[in-house]
Amino acid sequence: MAYSVRKLTDFSAPSLDAASSELASALSQASAGIQSEAEFKIFRDYWMGRKGGVLTHLNDLWLKASPGPNKRDVGQRVNELKKKVEQAVESTLARIQTGESAGKLAAESLDITLPGIRRPIGAEHPVIKTMNEIVRVFRNLGYSIEEGPEIETDFYNFESLNFPPNHPARDTQDTIFIAGQDSKPQRDRLLLRTHTSPVQIRTMQKMKPPVRVVCPGKVHRNDAADATHSPVFHQVEGLAVDTNITFCDLKGTVDHAMKALFGSSVKTRFYPSFFPFTEPSADVQISCIFCDGKGVRDGGPCRNCKASGWIELLGCGMVDPNVYGFVDYDAAKISGFAFGMGVERIAILKYGVDDIQLFYHGDVRFLEQFS
Ligand code: PHE
């Protein structure tokens, strides 16, 4: 900013012309060099500052100093220059402001018109969803939840449930045993639990009656995988022990649960069966939900219930008094019932799935239908 207002002695038109154009060119040169807001402020004050700014000097050195006859002409020129300076200051500010925001945009390279990144929303797996539904039915009846280990001892999986050593009932469970356990006493040997019934024993060992629990969990059997079998599947166990619990309580509870799961028009029927840890024992069948229990569908035999009108769904019974002996309950004072159901089997019926393996393949096209 080398420019400073010259003191005029000659107020003739040509002299004023020369001085004015000298100022104008200094102004446009100074304006062009401004790159930042800080530089702009210095520039603005230099030209327009009240004390010592160029415009103030113009007033003092040109206008006030001019002799009477020239005042009019000088005043006009000073006004024009004043306008020029104001315009230059304004346009310089506009230039650095837009320039700065354009620069910032370029640096961020943020294109807000691009579509966002879509994250697919996950969903509960149909087996877990069904397991939670079953558990919820019993929670609503006041049952609490208990869990136990998937690697169990022979004692919890069999012995305490009244399967005597070497009893043929053990064979029905197709057990997967953990290797290298032979040196231990049989009851301490480890295996993958074949059912959730060991949680009955663990629960009764840690709490006194009244007991009302459901035990959801994973179980293992030495079964080859096919459309209806899987070596790993899920069960929900139930146990109620109190004074005066009868088979009627069992029937009413199971009937209520089946209606809650499959709809209020579903009927249940109890069919004699055998489990070492319940006496009497029953298999529960529900009226076929595909043919409404008629056994015929679309003019032919119903395939889902093999034309019987009934579908077998769970095992249950009154807790065998021998079991109470293993957990220090007084069989003379209390009674109870237990039941166990396969979660996949219920999910298959509820959702009309025709191959249990579909649950384990993790194929999103299958799984997303349940979200
Ligand atoms: N644990 C039995 C099974 O897996 C089912 C069952 C549970 C039967 C409780 C009676 C009482 O086959």
XYZ file of C-alpha atoms and ligand atoms in Angstrom:
383
model
C 0.000 0.000 0.000
C 2.452 2.527 -1.184
C -0.245 4.989 -2.098
C -0.812 8.103 -0.044
C -2.930 11.130 -0.864
C -0.951 13.843 -2.487
C -1.268 17.369 -1.205
C -2.687 19.417 -4.093
C -1.656 22.921 -4.986
C -2.957 22.888 -8.539
C -6.725 22.484 -8.573
C -7.180 22.669 -12.345
C -9.156 19.993 -14.132
C -6.169 18.220 -15.727
C -4.351 18.155 -12.393
C -7.464 16.726 -10.662
C -7.818 14.155 -13.449
C -4.283 12.950 -12.981
C -4.529 12.762 -9.184
C -7.869 10.928 -9.378
C -6.668 8.284 -11.792
C -3.532 7.802 -9.698
C -5.776 7.049 -6.691
C -8.097 4.772 -8.725
C -5.306 2.621 -10.051
C -3.710 2.330 -6.591
C -7.108 1.283 -5.277
C -7.680 -1.470 -7.824
C -4.140 -2.756 -7.388
C -4.500 -2.932 -3.606
C -7.889 -4.620 -3.863
C -6.588 -7.312 -6.213
C -3.869 -8.316 -3.771
C -6.236 -9.099 -0.866
C -6.430 -12.850 -0.150
C -7.648 -13.283 3.419
C -10.024 -11.738 5.872
C -7.114 -10.387 7.931
C -5.632 -8.659 4.874
C -9.066 -7.327 4.011
C -9.450 -5.583 7.369
C -6.142 -3.765 6.955
C -7.127 -2.803 3.411
C -10.543 -1.510 4.508
C -9.123 0.586 7.357
C -6.361 1.987 5.165
C -8.860 3.326 2.659
C -11.883 4.080 4.816
C -10.617 4.397 8.395
C -12.031 7.503 10.090
C -8.647 8.527 11.421
C -5.975 8.672 8.773
C -7.841 6.730 6.088
C -7.452 7.736 2.437
C -10.979 9.182 2.287
C -10.332 11.373 5.330
C -7.134 12.639 3.759
C -9.017 13.403 0.542
C -11.379 15.542 2.530
C -8.589 17.398 4.278
C -5.941 17.687 1.568
C -8.182 18.190 -1.451
C -11.571 19.510 -0.523
C -10.791 21.637 2.501
C -7.565 22.887 0.894
C -9.205 23.941 -2.372
C -9.841 27.617 -3.028
C -13.461 28.802 -3.208
C -13.982 28.760 -6.973
C -12.707 25.150 -7.263
C -14.623 23.692 -4.315
C -17.610 22.563 -6.343
C -15.531 20.649 -8.862
C -13.237 19.168 -6.207
C -16.208 18.142 -4.071
C -17.759 16.285 -6.976
C -14.559 14.378 -7.671
C -14.031 13.545 -4.015
C -17.573 12.151 -3.905
C -16.941 10.001 -6.959
C -13.727 8.651 -5.474
C -15.484 7.974 -2.195
C -18.050 5.846 -4.049
C -15.265 4.012 -5.871
C -13.473 3.214 -2.639
C -16.672 1.958 -0.991
C -17.462 -0.245 -3.976
C -13.949 -1.651 -4.068
C -14.076 -2.494 -0.351
C -17.460 -4.170 -0.747
C -16.519 -6.255 -3.771
C -13.210 -7.294 -2.206
C -15.046 -8.618 0.840
C -17.530 -10.496 -1.345
C -14.694 -12.041 -3.343
C -12.748 -13.427 -0.380
C -15.890 -14.702 1.346
C -17.176 -16.727 -1.591
C -13.634 -17.765 -2.394
C -13.110 -19.101 1.113
C -16.347 -21.122 1.258
C -15.684 -22.594 -2.178
C -12.225 -23.599 -0.992
C -13.631 -25.226 2.128
C -16.167 -27.219 0.103
C -13.470 -28.447 -2.226
C -11.302 -29.551 0.712
C -14.110 -31.493 2.397
C -15.208 -33.109 -0.886
C -18.543 -33.869 0.715
C -21.246 -34.541 -1.812
C -24.525 -34.396 0.083
C -26.421 -35.513 -3.000
C -24.872 -39.019 -2.858
C -27.240 -41.705 -1.522
C -26.431 -42.852 2.047
C -25.018 -46.213 3.089
C -27.884 -48.571 3.782
C -27.342 -51.011 6.655
C -29.553 -54.087 6.472
C -31.551 -54.531 9.667
C -31.014 -57.838 11.449
C -33.815 -59.973 12.856
C -34.305 -62.706 15.425
C -33.598 -66.167 14.048
C -36.885 -68.109 13.696
C -35.711 -70.748 16.189
C -34.788 -68.139 18.813
C -37.988 -66.249 18.065
C -40.063 -69.391 18.624
C -38.102 -70.249 21.771
C -38.778 -66.761 23.144
C -42.469 -67.101 22.307
C -42.717 -70.388 24.191
C -40.864 -68.957 27.170
C -43.141 -65.887 27.152
C -46.258 -68.062 27.431
C -44.902 -69.563 30.647
C -43.498 -66.314 31.999
C -47.031 -64.974 31.741
C -48.090 -67.866 33.995
C -45.492 -66.847 36.583
C -42.690 -69.251 35.611
C -39.103 -68.086 35.916
C -36.200 -69.048 33.640
C -33.363 -71.425 34.479
C -30.439 -72.499 32.340
C -27.843 -75.234 32.591
C -24.622 -76.305 30.850
C -24.603 -77.994 27.444
C -21.735 -80.236 28.534
C -23.258 -82.348 31.295
C -22.259 -85.229 33.512
C -23.845 -88.644 33.211
C -25.338 -87.970 36.650
C -27.418 -84.951 35.618
C -28.316 -86.140 32.134
C -29.228 -89.703 33.167
C -28.675 -91.087 36.659
C -30.549 -88.451 38.675
C -33.355 -88.593 36.131
C -33.876 -92.205 37.080
C -32.107 -93.771 34.105
C -30.232 -96.593 35.888
C -26.721 -97.372 34.551
C -26.947 -99.583 31.467
C -30.726 -99.193 31.334
C -32.034 -99.523 27.745
C -33.905 -96.202 28.046
C -30.495 -94.521 27.638
C -30.301 -95.930 24.126
C -33.281 -93.824 23.024
C -31.201 -90.715 23.594
C -28.424 -91.351 21.015
C -25.859 -89.697 23.209
C -22.650 -87.989 22.065
C -20.031 -88.743 24.749
C -16.892 -86.708 25.402
C -13.800 -88.854 24.710
C -11.233 -89.868 27.349
C -13.615 -90.112 30.313
C -13.241 -93.849 30.937
C -11.080 -93.537 34.037
C -13.802 -91.564 35.859
C -16.730 -93.119 37.720
C -19.661 -93.342 35.326
C -21.707 -90.578 36.975
C -18.882 -88.043 36.482
C -18.298 -88.764 32.811
C -19.000 -85.865 30.472
C -21.383 -85.865 27.539
C -23.345 -83.366 25.459
C -26.731 -83.108 27.122
C -29.373 -84.957 25.128
C -32.270 -82.988 26.627
C -32.905 -79.998 28.893
C -34.212 -82.257 31.680
C -30.908 -82.069 33.656
C -31.859 -78.446 34.396
C -34.807 -79.845 36.384
C -32.341 -81.492 38.753
C -30.005 -78.491 38.953
C -32.988 -76.270 39.753
C -34.356 -78.543 42.487
C -30.884 -78.797 44.017
C -30.697 -75.058 44.451
C -34.288 -74.172 45.366
C -36.982 -75.598 47.587
C -40.616 -75.961 46.457
C -42.665 -74.217 45.219
C -40.825 -74.372 41.885
C -42.111 -73.124 38.563
C -39.412 -72.832 35.901
C -38.902 -73.051 32.175
C -35.490 -74.021 30.831
C -34.731 -73.136 27.212
C -31.555 -74.441 25.621
C -29.511 -76.337 23.074
C -29.303 -80.125 23.108
C -27.309 -82.703 21.121
C -28.032 -86.160 19.802
C -26.040 -88.545 17.677
C -28.515 -88.296 14.782
C -27.661 -87.967 11.109
C -28.960 -84.719 9.619
C -31.987 -85.005 7.359
C -35.231 -83.108 6.734
C -36.579 -83.902 10.217
C -33.403 -84.506 12.268
C -30.481 -82.412 13.377
C -27.648 -83.431 15.737
C -28.066 -80.049 17.438
C -31.493 -78.675 18.252
C -33.363 -76.771 20.948
C -35.812 -77.631 23.697
C -37.857 -75.809 26.289
C -38.265 -77.749 29.517
C -40.870 -76.973 32.154
C -41.080 -77.979 35.800
C -43.694 -77.213 38.448
C -43.345 -78.678 41.939
C -45.574 -77.694 44.848
C -48.031 -79.237 47.270
C -51.050 -80.864 45.605
C -49.999 -80.567 41.981
C -52.027 -83.013 39.920
C -52.216 -84.376 36.402
C -55.124 -81.929 35.887
C -52.722 -79.022 36.436
C -50.390 -80.533 33.851
C -53.196 -80.961 31.325
C -54.567 -77.481 31.859
C -51.138 -75.874 31.638
C -50.075 -77.713 28.482
C -53.474 -77.162 26.845
C -53.248 -73.433 27.580
C -49.709 -73.250 26.177
C -50.649 -75.019 22.942
C -53.625 -72.710 22.441
C -51.405 -69.688 23.120
C -48.881 -70.907 20.544
C -51.153 -72.280 17.814
C -54.496 -70.534 18.303
C -57.457 -71.065 20.593
C -59.202 -73.584 18.328
C -56.381 -76.134 18.752
C -57.241 -79.227 20.811
C -54.792 -81.339 22.814
C -54.815 -85.019 23.658
C -52.613 -86.957 26.047
C -51.330 -90.298 24.911
C -49.641 -92.807 27.237
C -45.862 -92.861 26.928
C -42.734 -93.607 28.939
C -39.933 -91.508 30.391
C -37.849 -92.810 33.306
C -38.236 -89.517 35.235
C -42.026 -89.130 34.989
C -44.803 -91.439 36.120
C -47.296 -91.504 34.578
C -45.836 -90.156 31.325
C -47.616 -88.871 28.259
C -46.975 -87.646 24.754
C -49.101 -84.653 23.883
C -50.691 -84.376 20.477
C -52.395 -81.300 19.083
C -55.193 -81.372 16.537
C -53.602 -80.940 13.110
C -53.372 -77.234 12.337
C -53.202 -77.927 8.597
C -56.465 -79.878 8.225
C -58.203 -78.678 11.407
C -57.980 -82.186 12.799
C -59.998 -83.689 9.963
C -57.230 -85.809 8.485
C -58.237 -84.792 4.970
C -57.132 -81.758 3.051
C -57.726 -80.673 -0.560
C -59.737 -83.834 -1.181
C -56.891 -86.180 -0.132
C -55.228 -87.437 3.055
C -53.481 -84.662 5.025
C -49.732 -85.164 4.670
C -48.834 -83.219 7.802
C -50.673 -85.517 10.199
C -50.557 -88.612 8.013
C -54.364 -88.437 7.821
C -54.673 -88.999 11.596
C -55.846 -85.469 12.455
C -53.248 -85.299 15.270
C -49.637 -84.139 15.486
C -47.326 -85.284 18.283
C -45.579 -82.364 19.899
C -44.137 -82.906 23.343
C -43.370 -85.258 26.196
C -44.551 -84.766 29.763
C -45.644 -86.439 32.966
C -45.812 -86.279 36.754
C -42.325 -86.139 38.278
C -41.343 -89.683 39.314
C -40.954 -89.834 43.141
C -37.556 -91.500 42.636
C -36.280 -88.215 41.184
C -37.094 -86.362 44.424
C -34.742 -88.768 46.187
C -31.812 -87.327 44.209
C -32.540 -83.729 45.238
C -33.621 -84.077 48.850
C -37.279 -83.281 48.293
C -39.845 -85.076 50.466
C -41.874 -87.115 47.978
C -44.571 -87.652 50.600
C -45.304 -83.916 50.858
C -44.957 -82.581 47.338
C -45.800 -83.451 43.774
C -45.071 -81.935 40.404
C -45.157 -82.179 36.660
C -42.592 -81.706 33.904
C -42.728 -81.285 30.174
C -40.255 -80.880 27.348
C -40.781 -79.681 23.804
C -38.651 -79.345 20.688
C -38.392 -75.742 19.532
C -37.591 -76.505 15.871
C -40.554 -78.839 15.682
C -42.879 -76.095 16.866
C -41.271 -73.535 14.517
C -41.692 -75.960 11.597
C -45.407 -76.256 12.331
C -45.971 -72.574 13.036
C -44.221 -71.382 9.884
C -44.870 -74.307 7.542
C -41.160 -75.068 7.027
C -40.563 -78.416 5.309
C -36.886 -79.025 6.108
C -35.304 -78.539 9.539
C -31.905 -77.975 7.862
C -33.109 -74.618 6.517
C -32.798 -73.266 10.066
C -29.048 -73.906 10.172
C -27.833 -72.898 6.710
C -27.904 -69.173 7.438
C -29.372 -68.424 3.997
C -30.579 -64.837 4.242
C -33.304 -65.436 1.638
C -34.848 -67.948 4.051
C -34.194 -66.043 7.274
C -35.444 -62.647 6.077
C -38.945 -64.075 5.691
C -39.229 -64.113 9.493
C -38.143 -60.529 10.128
N -36.611 -84.873 28.070
C -37.580 -85.584 27.276
C -37.019 -85.782 25.870
O -36.158 -85.038 25.472
C -38.889 -84.836 27.204
C -39.583 -84.748 28.542
C -39.341 -83.684 29.362
C -40.480 -85.724 28.962
C -39.992 -83.589 30.601
C -41.139 -85.636 30.150
C -40.890 -84.558 30.978
O -37.413 -86.640 25.168
